[in-house]
PDB file of C-alpha atoms in Angstrom:
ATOM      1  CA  UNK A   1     -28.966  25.629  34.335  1.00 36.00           C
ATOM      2  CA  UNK A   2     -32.273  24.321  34.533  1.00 36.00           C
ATOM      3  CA  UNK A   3     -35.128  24.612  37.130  1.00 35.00           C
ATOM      4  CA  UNK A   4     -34.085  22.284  40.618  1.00 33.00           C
ATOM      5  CA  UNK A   5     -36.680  19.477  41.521  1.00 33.00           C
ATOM      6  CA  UNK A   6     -37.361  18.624  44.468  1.00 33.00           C
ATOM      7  CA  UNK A   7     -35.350  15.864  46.310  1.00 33.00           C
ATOM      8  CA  UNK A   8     -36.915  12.578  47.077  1.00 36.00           C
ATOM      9  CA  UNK A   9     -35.872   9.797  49.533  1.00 37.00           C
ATOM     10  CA  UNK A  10     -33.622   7.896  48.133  1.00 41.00           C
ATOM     11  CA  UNK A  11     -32.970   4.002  48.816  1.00 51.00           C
ATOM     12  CA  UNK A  12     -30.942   3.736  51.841  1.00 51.00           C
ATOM     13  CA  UNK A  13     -28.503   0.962  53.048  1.00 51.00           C
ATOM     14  CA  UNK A  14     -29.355  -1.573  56.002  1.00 48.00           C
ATOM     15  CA  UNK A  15     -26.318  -2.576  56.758  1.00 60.00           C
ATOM     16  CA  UNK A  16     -23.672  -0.721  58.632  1.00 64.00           C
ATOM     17  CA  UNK A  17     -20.245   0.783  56.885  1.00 60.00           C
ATOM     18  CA  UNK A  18     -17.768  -1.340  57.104  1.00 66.00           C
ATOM     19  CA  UNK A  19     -14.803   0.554  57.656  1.00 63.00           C
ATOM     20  CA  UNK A  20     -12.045   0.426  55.309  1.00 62.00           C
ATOM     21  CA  UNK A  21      -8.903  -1.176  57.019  1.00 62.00           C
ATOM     22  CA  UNK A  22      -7.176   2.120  56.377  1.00 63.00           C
ATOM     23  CA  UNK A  23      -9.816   4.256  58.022  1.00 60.00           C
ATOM     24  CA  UNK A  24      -9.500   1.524  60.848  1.00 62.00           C
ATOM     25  CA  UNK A  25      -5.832   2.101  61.225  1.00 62.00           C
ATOM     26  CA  UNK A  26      -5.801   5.853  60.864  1.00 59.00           C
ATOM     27  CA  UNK A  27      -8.233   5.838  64.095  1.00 62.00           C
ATOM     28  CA  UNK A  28      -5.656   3.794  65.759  1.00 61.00           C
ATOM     29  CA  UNK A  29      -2.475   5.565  64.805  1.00 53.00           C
ATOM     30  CA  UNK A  30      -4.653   9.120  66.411  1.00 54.00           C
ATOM     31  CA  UNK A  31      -5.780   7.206  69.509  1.00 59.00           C
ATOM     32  CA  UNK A  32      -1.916   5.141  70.139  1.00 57.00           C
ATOM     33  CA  UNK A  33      -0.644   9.242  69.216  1.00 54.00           C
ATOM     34  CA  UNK A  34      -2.583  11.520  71.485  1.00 73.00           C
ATOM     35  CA  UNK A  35      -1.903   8.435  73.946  1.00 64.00           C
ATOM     36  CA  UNK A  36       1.748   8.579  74.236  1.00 60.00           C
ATOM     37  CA  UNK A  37       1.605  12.278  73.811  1.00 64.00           C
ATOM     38  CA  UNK A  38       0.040  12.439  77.207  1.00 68.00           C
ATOM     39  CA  UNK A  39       1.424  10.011  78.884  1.00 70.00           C
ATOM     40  CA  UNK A  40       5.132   9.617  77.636  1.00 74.00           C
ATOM     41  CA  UNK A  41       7.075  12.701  78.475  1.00 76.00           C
ATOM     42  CA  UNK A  42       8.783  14.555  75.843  1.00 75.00           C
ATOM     43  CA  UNK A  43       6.361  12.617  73.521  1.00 66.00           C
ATOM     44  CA  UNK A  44       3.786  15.089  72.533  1.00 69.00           C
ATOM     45  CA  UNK A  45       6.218  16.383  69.320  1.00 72.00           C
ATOM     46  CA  UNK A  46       6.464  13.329  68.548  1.00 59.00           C
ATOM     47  CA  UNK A  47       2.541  12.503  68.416  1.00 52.00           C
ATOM     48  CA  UNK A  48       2.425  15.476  66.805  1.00 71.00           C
ATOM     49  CA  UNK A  49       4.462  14.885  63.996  1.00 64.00           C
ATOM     50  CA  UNK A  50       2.564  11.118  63.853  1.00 53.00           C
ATOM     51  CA  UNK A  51      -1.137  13.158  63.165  1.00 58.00           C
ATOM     52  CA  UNK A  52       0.372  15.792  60.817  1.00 64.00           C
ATOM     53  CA  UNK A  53       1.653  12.146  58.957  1.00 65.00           C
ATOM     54  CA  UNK A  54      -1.399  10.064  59.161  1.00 55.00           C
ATOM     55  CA  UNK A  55      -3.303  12.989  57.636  1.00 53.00           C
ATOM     56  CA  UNK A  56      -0.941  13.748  55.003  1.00 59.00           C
ATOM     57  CA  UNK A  57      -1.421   9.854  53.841  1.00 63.00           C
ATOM     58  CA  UNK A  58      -5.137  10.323  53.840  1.00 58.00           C
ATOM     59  CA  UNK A  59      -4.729  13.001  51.668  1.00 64.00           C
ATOM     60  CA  UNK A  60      -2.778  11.482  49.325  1.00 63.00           C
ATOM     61  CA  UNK A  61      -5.341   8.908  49.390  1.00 61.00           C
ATOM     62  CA  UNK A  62      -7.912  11.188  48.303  1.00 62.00           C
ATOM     63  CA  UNK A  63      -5.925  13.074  45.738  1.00 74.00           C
ATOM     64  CA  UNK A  64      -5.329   9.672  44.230  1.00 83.00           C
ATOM     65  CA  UNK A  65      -8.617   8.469  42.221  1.00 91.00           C
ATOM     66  CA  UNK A  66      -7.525   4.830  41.684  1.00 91.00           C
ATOM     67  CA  UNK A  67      -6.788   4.467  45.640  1.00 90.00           C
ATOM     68  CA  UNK A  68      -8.642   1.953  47.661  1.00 89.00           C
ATOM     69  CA  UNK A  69      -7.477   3.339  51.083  1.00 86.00           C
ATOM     70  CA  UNK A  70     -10.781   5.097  51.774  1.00 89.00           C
ATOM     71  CA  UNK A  71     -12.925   2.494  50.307  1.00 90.00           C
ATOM     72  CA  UNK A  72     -13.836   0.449  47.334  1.00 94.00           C
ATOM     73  CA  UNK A  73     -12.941   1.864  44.355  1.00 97.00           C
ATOM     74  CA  UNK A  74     -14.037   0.099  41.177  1.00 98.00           C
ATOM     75  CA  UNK A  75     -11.082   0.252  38.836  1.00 98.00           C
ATOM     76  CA  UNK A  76     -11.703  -3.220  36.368  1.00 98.00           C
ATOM     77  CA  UNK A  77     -14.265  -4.934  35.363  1.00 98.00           C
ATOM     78  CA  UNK A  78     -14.418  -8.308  37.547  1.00 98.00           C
ATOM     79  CA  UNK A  79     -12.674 -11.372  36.272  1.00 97.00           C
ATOM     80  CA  UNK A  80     -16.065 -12.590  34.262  1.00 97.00           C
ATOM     81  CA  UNK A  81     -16.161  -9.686  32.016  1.00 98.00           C
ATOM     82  CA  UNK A  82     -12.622 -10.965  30.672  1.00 98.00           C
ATOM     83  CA  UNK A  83     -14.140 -14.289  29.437  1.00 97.00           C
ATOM     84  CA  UNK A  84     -16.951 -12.285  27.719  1.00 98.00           C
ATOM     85  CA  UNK A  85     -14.378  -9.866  25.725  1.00 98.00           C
ATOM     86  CA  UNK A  86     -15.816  -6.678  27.637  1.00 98.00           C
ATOM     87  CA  UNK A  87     -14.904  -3.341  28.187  1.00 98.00           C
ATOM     88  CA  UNK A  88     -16.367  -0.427  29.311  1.00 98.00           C
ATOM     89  CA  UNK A  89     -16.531   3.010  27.894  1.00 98.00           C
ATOM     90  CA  UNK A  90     -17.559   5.913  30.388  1.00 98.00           C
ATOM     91  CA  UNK A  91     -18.035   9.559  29.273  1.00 98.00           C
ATOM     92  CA  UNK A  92     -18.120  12.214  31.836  1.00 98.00           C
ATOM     93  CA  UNK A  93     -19.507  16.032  32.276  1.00 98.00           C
ATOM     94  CA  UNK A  94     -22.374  15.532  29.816  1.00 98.00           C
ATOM     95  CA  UNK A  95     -24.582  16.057  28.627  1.00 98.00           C
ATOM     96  CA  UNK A  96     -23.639  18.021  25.792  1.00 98.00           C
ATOM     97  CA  UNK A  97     -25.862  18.992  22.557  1.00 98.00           C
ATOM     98  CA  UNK A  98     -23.152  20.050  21.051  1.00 97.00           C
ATOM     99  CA  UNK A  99     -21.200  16.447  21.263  1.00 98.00           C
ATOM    100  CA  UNK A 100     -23.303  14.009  22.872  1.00 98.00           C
ATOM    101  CA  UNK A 101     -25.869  13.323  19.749  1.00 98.00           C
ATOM    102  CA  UNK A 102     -22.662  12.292  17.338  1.00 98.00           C
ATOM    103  CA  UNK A 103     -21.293  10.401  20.433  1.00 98.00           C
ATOM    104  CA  UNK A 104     -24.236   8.302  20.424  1.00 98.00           C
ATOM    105  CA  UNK A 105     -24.634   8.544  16.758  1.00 98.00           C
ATOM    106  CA  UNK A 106     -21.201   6.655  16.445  1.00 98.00           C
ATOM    107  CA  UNK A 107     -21.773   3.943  18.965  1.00 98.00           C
ATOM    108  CA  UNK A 108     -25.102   3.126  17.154  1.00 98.00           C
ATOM    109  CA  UNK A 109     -22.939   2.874  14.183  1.00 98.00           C
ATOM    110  CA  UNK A 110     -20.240   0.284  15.834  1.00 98.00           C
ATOM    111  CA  UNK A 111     -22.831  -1.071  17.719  1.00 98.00           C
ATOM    112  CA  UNK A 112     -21.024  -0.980  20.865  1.00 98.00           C
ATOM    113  CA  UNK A 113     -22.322   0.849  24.877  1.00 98.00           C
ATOM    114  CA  UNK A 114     -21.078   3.922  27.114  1.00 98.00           C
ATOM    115  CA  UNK A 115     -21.953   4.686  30.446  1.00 98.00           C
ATOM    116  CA  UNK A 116     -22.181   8.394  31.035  1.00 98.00           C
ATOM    117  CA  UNK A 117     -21.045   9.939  34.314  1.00 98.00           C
ATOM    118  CA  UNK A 118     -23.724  12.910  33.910  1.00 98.00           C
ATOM    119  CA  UNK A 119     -24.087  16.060  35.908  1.00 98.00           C
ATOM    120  CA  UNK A 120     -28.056  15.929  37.658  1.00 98.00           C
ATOM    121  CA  UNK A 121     -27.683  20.178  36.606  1.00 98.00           C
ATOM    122  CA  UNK A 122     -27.100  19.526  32.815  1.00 98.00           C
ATOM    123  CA  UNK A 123     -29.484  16.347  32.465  1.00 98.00           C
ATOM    124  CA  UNK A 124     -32.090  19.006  33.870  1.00 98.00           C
ATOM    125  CA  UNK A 125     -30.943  21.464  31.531  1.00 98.00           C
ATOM    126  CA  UNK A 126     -31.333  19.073  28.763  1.00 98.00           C
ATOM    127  CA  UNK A 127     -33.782  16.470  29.829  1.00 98.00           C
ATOM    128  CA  UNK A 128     -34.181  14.847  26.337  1.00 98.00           C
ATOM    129  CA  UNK A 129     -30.897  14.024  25.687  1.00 98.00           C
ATOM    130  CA  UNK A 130     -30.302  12.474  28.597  1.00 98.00           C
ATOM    131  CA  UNK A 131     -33.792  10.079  27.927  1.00 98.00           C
ATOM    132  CA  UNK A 132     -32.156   9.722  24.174  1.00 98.00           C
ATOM    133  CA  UNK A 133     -29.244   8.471  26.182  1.00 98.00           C
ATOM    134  CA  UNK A 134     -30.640   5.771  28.079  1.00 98.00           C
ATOM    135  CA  UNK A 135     -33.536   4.906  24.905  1.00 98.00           C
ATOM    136  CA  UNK A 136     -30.652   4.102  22.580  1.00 98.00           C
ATOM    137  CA  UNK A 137     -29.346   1.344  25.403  1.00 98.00           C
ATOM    138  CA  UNK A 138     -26.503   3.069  26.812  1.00 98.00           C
ATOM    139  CA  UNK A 139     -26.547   3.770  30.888  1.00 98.00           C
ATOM    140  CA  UNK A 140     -26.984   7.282  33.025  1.00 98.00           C
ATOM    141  CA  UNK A 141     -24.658   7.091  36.393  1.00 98.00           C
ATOM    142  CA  UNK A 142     -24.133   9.858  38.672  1.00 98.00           C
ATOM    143  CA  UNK A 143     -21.295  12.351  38.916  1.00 98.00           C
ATOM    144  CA  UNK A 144     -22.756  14.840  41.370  1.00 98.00           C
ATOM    145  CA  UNK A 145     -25.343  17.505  40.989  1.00 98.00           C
ATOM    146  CA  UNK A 146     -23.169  20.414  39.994  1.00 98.00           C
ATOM    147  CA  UNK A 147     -19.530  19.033  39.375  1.00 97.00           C
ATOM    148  CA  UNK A 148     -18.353  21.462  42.182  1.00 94.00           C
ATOM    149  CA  UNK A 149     -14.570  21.993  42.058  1.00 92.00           C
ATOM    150  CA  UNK A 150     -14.474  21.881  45.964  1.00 94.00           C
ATOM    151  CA  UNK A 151     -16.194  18.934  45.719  1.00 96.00           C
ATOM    152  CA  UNK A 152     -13.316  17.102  47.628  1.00 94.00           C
ATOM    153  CA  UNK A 153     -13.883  18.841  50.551  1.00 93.00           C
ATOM    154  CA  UNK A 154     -16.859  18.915  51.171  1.00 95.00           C
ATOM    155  CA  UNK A 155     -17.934  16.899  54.490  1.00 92.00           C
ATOM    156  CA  UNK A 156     -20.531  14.119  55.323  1.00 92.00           C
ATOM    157  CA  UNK A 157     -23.825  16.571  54.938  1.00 96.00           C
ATOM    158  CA  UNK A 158     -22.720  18.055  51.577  1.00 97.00           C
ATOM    159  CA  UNK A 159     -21.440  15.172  50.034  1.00 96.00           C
ATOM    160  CA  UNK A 160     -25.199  13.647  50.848  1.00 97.00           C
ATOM    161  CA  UNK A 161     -26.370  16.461  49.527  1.00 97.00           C
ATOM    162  CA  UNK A 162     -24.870  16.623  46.422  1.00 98.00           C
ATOM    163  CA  UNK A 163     -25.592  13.487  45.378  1.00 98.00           C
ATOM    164  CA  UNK A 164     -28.675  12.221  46.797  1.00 98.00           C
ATOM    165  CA  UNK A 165     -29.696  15.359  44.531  1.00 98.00           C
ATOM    166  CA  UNK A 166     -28.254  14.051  41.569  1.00 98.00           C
ATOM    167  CA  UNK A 167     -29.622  10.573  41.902  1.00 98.00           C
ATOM    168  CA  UNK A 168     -33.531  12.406  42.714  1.00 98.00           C
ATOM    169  CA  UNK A 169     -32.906  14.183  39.213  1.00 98.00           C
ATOM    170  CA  UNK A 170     -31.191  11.567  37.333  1.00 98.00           C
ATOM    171  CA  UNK A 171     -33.960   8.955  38.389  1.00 98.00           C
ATOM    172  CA  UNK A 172     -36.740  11.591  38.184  1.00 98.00           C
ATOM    173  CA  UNK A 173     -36.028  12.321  34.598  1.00 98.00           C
ATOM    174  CA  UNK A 174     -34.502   8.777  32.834  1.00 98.00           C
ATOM    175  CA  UNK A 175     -36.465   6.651  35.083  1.00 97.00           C
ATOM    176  CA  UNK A 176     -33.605   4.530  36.106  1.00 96.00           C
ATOM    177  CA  UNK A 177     -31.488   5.887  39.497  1.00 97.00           C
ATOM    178  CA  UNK A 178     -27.979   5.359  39.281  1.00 98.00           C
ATOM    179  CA  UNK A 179     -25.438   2.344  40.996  1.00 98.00           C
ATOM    180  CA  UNK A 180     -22.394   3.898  40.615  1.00 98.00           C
ATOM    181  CA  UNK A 181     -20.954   7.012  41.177  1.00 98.00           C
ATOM    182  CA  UNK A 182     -18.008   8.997  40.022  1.00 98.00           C
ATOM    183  CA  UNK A 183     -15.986  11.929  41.844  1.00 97.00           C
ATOM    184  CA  UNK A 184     -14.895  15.544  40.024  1.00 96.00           C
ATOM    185  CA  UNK A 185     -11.411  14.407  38.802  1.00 94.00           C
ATOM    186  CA  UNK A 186     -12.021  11.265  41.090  1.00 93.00           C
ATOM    187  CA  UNK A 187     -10.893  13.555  43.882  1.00 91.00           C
ATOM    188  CA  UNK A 188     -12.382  12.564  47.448  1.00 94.00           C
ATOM    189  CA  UNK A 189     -11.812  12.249  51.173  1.00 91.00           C
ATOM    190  CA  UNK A 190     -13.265   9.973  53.884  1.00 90.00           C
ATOM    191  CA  UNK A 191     -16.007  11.502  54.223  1.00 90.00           C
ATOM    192  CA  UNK A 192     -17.352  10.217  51.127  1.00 95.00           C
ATOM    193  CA  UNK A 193     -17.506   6.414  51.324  1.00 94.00           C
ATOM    194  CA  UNK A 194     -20.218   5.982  54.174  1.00 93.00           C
ATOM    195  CA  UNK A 195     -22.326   8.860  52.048  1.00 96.00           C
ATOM    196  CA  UNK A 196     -22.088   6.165  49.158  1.00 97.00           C
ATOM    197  CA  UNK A 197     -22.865   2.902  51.219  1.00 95.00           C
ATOM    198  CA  UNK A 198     -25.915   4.747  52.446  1.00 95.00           C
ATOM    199  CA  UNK A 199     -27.069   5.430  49.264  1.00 97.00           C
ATOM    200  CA  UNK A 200     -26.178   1.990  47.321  1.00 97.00           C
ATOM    201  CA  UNK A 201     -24.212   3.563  44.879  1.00 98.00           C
ATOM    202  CA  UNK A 202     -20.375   1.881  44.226  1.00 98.00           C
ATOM    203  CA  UNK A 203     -17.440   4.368  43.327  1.00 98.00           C
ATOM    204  CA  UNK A 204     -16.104   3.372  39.925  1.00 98.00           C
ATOM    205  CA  UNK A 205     -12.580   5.614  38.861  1.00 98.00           C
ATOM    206  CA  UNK A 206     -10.999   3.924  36.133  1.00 98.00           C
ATOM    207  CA  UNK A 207      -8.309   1.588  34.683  1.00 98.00           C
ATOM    208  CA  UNK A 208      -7.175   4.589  32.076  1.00 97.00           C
ATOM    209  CA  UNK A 209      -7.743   7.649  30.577  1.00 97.00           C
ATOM    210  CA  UNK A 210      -6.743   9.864  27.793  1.00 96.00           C
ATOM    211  CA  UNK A 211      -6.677  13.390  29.525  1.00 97.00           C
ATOM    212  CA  UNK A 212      -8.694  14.671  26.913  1.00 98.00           C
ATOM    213  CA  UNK A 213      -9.997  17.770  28.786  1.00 97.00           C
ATOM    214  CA  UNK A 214      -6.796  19.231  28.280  1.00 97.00           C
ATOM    215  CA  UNK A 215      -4.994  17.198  25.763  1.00 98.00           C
ATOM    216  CA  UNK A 216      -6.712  17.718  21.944  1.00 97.00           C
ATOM    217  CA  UNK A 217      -4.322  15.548  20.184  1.00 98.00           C
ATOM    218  CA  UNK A 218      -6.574  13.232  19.122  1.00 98.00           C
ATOM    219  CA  UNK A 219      -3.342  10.622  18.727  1.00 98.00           C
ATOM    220  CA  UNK A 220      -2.293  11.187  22.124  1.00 98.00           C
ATOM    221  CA  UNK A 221      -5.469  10.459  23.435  1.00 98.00           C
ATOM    222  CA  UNK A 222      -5.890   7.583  22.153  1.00 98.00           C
ATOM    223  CA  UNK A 223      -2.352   6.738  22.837  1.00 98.00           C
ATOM    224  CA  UNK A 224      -2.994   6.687  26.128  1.00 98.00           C
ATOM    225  CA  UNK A 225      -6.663   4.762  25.922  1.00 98.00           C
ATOM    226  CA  UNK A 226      -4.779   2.111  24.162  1.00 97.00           C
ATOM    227  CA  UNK A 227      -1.377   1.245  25.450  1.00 96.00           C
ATOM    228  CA  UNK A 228      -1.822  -1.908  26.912  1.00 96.00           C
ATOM    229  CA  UNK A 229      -5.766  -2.076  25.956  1.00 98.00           C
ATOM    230  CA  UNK A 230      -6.943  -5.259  27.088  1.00 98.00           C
ATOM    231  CA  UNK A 231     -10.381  -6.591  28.649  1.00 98.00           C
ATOM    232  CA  UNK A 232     -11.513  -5.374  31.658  1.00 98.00           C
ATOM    233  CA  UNK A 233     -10.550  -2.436  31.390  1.00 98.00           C
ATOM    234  CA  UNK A 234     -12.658   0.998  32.024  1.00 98.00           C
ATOM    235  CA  UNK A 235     -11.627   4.149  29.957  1.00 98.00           C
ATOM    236  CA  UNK A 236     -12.347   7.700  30.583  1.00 98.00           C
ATOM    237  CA  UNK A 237     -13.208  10.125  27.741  1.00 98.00           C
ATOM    238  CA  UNK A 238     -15.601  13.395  27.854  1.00 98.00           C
ATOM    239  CA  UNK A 239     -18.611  14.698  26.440  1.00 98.00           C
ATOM    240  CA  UNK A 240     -18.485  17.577  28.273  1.00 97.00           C
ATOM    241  CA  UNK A 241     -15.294  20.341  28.753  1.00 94.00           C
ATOM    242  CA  UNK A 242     -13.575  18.024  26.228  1.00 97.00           C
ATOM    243  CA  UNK A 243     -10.160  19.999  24.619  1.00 98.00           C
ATOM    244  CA  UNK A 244     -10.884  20.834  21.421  1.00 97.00           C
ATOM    245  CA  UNK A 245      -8.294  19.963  18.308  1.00 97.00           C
ATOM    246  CA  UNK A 246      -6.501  21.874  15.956  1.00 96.00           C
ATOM    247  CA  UNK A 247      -9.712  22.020  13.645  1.00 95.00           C
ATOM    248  CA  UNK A 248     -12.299  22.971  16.835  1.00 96.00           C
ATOM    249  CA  UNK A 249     -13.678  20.290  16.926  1.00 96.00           C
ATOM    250  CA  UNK A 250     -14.084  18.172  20.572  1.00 98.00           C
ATOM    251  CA  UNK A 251     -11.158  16.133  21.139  1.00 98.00           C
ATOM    252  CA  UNK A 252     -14.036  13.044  21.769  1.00 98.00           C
ATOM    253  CA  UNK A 253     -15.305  13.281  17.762  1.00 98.00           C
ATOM    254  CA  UNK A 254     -11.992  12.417  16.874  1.00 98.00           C
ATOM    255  CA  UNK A 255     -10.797   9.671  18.930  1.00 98.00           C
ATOM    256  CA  UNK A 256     -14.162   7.163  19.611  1.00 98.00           C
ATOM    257  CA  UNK A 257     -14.164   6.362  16.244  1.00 98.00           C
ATOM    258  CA  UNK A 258     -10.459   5.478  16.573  1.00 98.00           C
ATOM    259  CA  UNK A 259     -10.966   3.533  20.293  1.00 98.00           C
ATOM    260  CA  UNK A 260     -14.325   1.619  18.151  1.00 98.00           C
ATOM    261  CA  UNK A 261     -12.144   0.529  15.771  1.00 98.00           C
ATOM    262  CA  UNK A 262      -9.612  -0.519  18.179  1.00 98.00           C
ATOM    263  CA  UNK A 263     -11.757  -2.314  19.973  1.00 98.00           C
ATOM    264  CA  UNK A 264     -13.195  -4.104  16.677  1.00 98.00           C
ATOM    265  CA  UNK A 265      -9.891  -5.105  15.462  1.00 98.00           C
ATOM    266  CA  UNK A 266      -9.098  -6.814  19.058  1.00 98.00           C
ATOM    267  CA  UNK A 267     -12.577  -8.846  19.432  1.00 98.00           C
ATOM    268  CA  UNK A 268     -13.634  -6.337  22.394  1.00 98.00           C
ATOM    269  CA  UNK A 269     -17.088  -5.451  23.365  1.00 98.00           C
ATOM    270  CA  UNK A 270     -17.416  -1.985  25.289  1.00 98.00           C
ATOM    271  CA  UNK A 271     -20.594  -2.181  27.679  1.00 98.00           C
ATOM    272  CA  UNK A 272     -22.169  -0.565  30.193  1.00 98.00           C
ATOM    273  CA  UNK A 273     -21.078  -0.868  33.667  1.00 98.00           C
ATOM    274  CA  UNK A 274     -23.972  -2.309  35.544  1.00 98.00           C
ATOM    275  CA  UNK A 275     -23.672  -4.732  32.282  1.00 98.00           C
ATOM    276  CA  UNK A 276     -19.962  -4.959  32.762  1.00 98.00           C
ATOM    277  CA  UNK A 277     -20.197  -5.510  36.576  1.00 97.00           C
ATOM    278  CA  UNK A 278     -22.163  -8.868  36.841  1.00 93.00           C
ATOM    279  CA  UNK A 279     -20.210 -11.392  37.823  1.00 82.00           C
TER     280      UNK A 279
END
C-alpha cells in the first residue's frame, strides 16, 4: 500500500441529521420497552424480547444494501435521468493496473462514463491511474480508505475515520473530493448515516449487480446486469477482486463490452453519477 497523507478538514454539514423515521421509531419502541418493563409487572420478558426484536430489524436493515431504514440510500437515478436515456455504470475496489487501463480503454471506445467506487489505499498506491481516471471524464467516489471487512461494525469515530480519510486522499490526489459514498458489500449500521450527512457525501447502493467477484461467467453476469435493463438504473461491476473466467482473464474484460453494446442497441447513455443525479 502506499505512503498515508495526512488528513485534512473536510467540508462539514450545517444542518442537523434528520433522523430517519426508522431510527425515530426504534428509539421509541426501546423507551415504550424498558417503560413497561419497569412499570408493568411480569412485563420485563416481554420488553425484553421487544429490544432483542427491534435490534434484530436494524440488523437486517444493515445487512440489506438497498434498505432505506437507516437512511437515504440512492438506488435509481431520479426521474429526469429517464427522459435523458441515462444510466450509470459504477466499478468498485479499484484501482487496478492490471484491469482498470482496458476498462477505460473500452469506454473511450463506446464513448460512454463510469463512476468508480475507489479505495483512498489503492488510489495512493497508484496515484496516476486514478488522475487517468478522472482526465479521461469518468468520476472518482469514495468507498472507504481500506475496504475493511469489519467495516459494518465499526461505530461513529471509525466510520469518520475511515472515510474522512478516503475523501483527504481521494481529493488530495484527483483534485475533485467525492459526493457519494459506497459501503464494503453495501453492508452498514446506524452509525453510519449521521457520519455521511456530516461529511456531504450521499450513500448510493445500486439498482443491480452481476456478482462478478465471485461469479466469472461472463453470460451470467451480464444476465443479471441486463434482465429488465432499463433507464435509471445503476449497475455494479468490479475493477478490483473481480472473478476471473475460464481463460484468466477478469470477469469485467468480458462483460463491459457486452453491457456497451447493450446499452447501444437500447438508446442508453451510461454516465457518471453526480452527472446522473441532477435533477
Amino acid at each position: 500500500m502506499g505512503k498515508s497523507t495526512p488528513m485534512s478538514s473536510a467540508p462539514a454539514s450545517t444542518e442537523s441529521w434528520p433522523w430517519p423515521p426508522a431510527i425515530r421509531a426504534s428509539a421509541a419502541w426501546h423507551v415504550a420497552a424498558i417503560g413497561a418493563g419497569v412499570l408493568v409487572p411480569g412485563a420485563l420478558p416481554w420488553a425484553i424480547g421487544a429490544i432483542v426484536l427491534n435490534h434484530a430489524l436494524i440488523t437486517g436493515a444493515g445487512l440489506t444494501p438497498r434498505s432505506s431504514l437507516l437512511g437515504p440510500n440512492v438506488t435509481r437515478l431520479p426521474e429526469a435521468a429517464a427522459a435523458r436515456r441515462e444510466v450509470a455504470i459504477t466499478i468498485d475496489d479499484g484501482p487496478e493496473p492490471e484491469v482498470t487501463p482496458q476498462v477505460l480503454d473500452l469506454l473511450d471506445a463506446h464513448g460512454q462514463r463510469a463512476t468508480f467506487f475507489c479505495i483512498a489505499e489503492r488510489v495512493l498506491a497508484h496515484p496516476e491511474l486514478a488522475r487517468e481516471i478522472v482526465a479521461r471524464g469518468h468520476s472518482i467516489q469514495n468507498h472507504t480508505a481500506q475496504h475493511r471487512h469489519n467495516f459494518s461494525f465499526l461505530g461513529p469515530r471509525g466510520f469518520a475515520a475511515e472515510i474522512a480519510r478516503a475523501q483527504d486522499i481521494l481529493a488530495d490526489t484527483v483534485g475533485q473530493r467525492p459526493t457519494c459514498f459506497r459501503a464494503p458489500a453495501g453492508l452498514r449500521n446506524p452509525f453510519l448515516e449521521p457520519v455521511l450527512h456530516r461529511l456531504g457525501l450521499s450513500l448510493v447502493s445500486w439498482t443491480r449487480r452481476g456478482f462478478d467477484t465471485r461469479e466469472g461467467d461472463a453470460a451470467k453476469v451480464m444476465a443479471r446486469l441486463s434482465h429488465n435493463l432499463q433507464a435509471r438504473d445503476i449497475l455494479l461491476l468490479h475493477d478490483g477482486n473481480a472473478a476471473r473466467t475460464a481463460k484468466g482473464q477478469p470477469v469485467l474484460l468480458e462483460v463491459l463490452p457486452l453491457l456497451l453494446e447493450r446499452l447501444r442497441a437500447d438508446g442508453l447513455r451510461a454516465v457518471t453519477l453526480p452527472e446522473g443525479l441532477k435533477a
